[in-house]
Amino acid sequence: MSSFIGHSLAAWTIHKSIGFSPHKTPTKLDRLLWLGWLILVAVAPDLDAFIPALHSSAHEGLRITHSLLSCQILPILTTLFLWIWGLRKRDLLIAGLQVSSIGFSQIILDLLVGVTPLPLLWPLSSQIFKLSFGVLPSAGKLHLSNYYLYYNLLIELGVLAPLSYCTCRLSVAKQLTWGDRLTILFLILISARFMYFAYGLSR
């Protein structure tokens, strides 16, 4: 699976790209609280590692929090809460799109690691899915003395951080200068290089 930092970066990127807050005139605190919630939505499926009832060992080895349905439970509840709170029409649609995309980002990043099979169709089916390759490293074991924790995190950020910048830049740019285009091309090449590193890791 990807690291908490990788999933958090994905949530931040989607948040910045869509550029939405449920408040009409949000304060800095409002934006931080909304971003904090979106990050929680992004990392929530990985809490199965700490909650015995959700752990794969309690479900015949299946990571049930990593299905297409499970990763949308919090987004659906969030959208419902915002509707009850009074959000309507376009604002509700954008908020729902933002939080739903962040929910799916968990599945996409973990699939791109190419290590852990995921029960994408659970509870309808126990069939598991895994890519035969990976362009992201697996998250290292959470231990401060673990060398691979930092090594894999560096590779992960090398892949995701340039793409995050490019996505955010493209979302706000009305017209790209040649400098913008060259910067984006350079960053994509950096990301591709780190993907190559990740691709070559043993799995």
PDB file of C-alpha atoms in Angstrom, residues 21-27 30-31:
ATOM      1  CA  SER A  21     -14.818  24.854   0.547  1.00  0.00           C
ATOM      2  CA  PRO A  22     -18.350  24.288   1.900  1.00  0.00           C
ATOM      3  CA  HIS A  23     -18.324  27.803   3.382  1.00  0.00           C
ATOM      4  CA  LYS A  24     -19.339  30.698   1.160  1.00  0.00           C
ATOM      5  CA  THR A  25     -16.627  32.918   2.616  1.00  0.00           C
ATOM      6  CA  PRO A  26     -14.230  30.445   4.237  1.00  0.00           C
ATOM      7  CA  THR A  27     -11.678  31.545   6.802  1.00  0.00           C
ATOM      8  CA  ASP A  30     -12.511  26.657   7.700  1.00  0.00           C
ATOM      9  CA  ARG A  31     -10.130  25.688   4.892  1.00  0.00           C
TER      10      ARG A  31
END
